[in-house]
Coordinates of C-alpha atoms in Angstrom, one line a residue:
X9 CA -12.3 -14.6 17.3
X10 CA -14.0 -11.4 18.1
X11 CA -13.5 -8.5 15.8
X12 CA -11.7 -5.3 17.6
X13 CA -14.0 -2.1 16.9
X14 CA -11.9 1.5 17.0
X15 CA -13.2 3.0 20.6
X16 CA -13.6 6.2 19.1
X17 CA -15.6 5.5 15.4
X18 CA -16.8 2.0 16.5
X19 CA -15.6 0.5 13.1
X20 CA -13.5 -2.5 12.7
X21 CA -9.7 -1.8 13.3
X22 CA -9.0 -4.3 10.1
X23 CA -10.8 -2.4 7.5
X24 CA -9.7 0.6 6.2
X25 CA -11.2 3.8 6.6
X26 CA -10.3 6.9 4.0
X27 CA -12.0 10.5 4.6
X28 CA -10.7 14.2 4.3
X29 CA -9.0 15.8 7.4
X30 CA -8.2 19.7 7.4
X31 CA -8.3 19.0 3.4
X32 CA -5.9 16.7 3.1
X33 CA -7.2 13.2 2.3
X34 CA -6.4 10.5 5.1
X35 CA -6.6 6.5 5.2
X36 CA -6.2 4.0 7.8
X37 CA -3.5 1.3 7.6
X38 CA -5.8 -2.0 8.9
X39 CA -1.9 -3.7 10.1
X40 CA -1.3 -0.4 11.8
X41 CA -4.8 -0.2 13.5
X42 CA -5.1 -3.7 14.4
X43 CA -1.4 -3.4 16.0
X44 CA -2.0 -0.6 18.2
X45 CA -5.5 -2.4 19.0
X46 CA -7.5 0.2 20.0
X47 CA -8.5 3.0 17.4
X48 CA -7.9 3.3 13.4
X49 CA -4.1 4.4 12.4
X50 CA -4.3 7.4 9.9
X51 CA -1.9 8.5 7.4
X52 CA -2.0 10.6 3.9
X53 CA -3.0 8.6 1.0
X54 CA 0.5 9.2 -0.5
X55 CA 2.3 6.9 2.3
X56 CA 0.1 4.4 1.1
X57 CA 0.8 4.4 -2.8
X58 CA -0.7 3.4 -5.5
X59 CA -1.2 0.7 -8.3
X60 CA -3.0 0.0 -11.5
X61 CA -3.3 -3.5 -10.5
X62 CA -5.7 -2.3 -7.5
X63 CA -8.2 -0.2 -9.0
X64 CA -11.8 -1.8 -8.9
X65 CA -15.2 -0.8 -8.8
X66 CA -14.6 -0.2 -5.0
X67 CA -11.1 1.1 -5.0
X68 CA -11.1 3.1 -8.3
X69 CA -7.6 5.3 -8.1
X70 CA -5.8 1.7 -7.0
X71 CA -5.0 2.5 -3.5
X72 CA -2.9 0.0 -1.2
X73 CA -4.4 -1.4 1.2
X74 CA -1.6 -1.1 3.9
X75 CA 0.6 1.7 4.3
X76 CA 4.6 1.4 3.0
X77 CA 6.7 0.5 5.7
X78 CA 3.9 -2.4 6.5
X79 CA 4.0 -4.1 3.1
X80 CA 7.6 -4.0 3.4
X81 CA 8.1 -4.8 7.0
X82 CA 10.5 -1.8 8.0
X83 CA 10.0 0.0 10.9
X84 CA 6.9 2.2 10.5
X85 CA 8.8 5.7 11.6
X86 CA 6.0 7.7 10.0
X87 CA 3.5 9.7 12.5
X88 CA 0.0 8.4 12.0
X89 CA -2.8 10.5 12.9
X90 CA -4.8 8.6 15.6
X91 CA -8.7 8.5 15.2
X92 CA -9.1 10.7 18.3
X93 CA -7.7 13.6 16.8
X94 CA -10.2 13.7 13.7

């Protein structure tokens, strides 16, 4: 199994990827990404919540990993921000 880089960043679709975008700070869903297959998924950090449970050396404010509607399995009707438009 090969691992599916984002065409646009050339980092792996199934790690997430958090930076700041016109000041508000952004992080991609890896579900979301790997889904659409061919560049990272972006949404604010607030659709992703957060968790004491979570927070680690790496991951220090407890940040989910996937977005909402993806740990819950709804229908994701949120816009994302594609990678292409950062």
């Amino acid at each position: 199994m090969s691992i599916k880089l984002c065409r646009v960043c050339n980092k792996p679709l199934h790690e997430s990827q958090r930076l700041t975008h016109n000041g508000i700070k952004i992080k991609s869903c890896p579900k979301c990404s790997t889904l659409n297959g061919k560049e990272h998924v972006y949404y604010e950090e607030h659709v992703f919540g957060f968790t004491d449970e979570r927070i680690t050396h790496n991951n220090t404010d407890g940040i989910q990993s996937y977005c909402a509607p993806c740990r819950s399995d709804k229908l994701n009707t949120i816009h994302g921000i594609m990678c292409n438009q950062i």
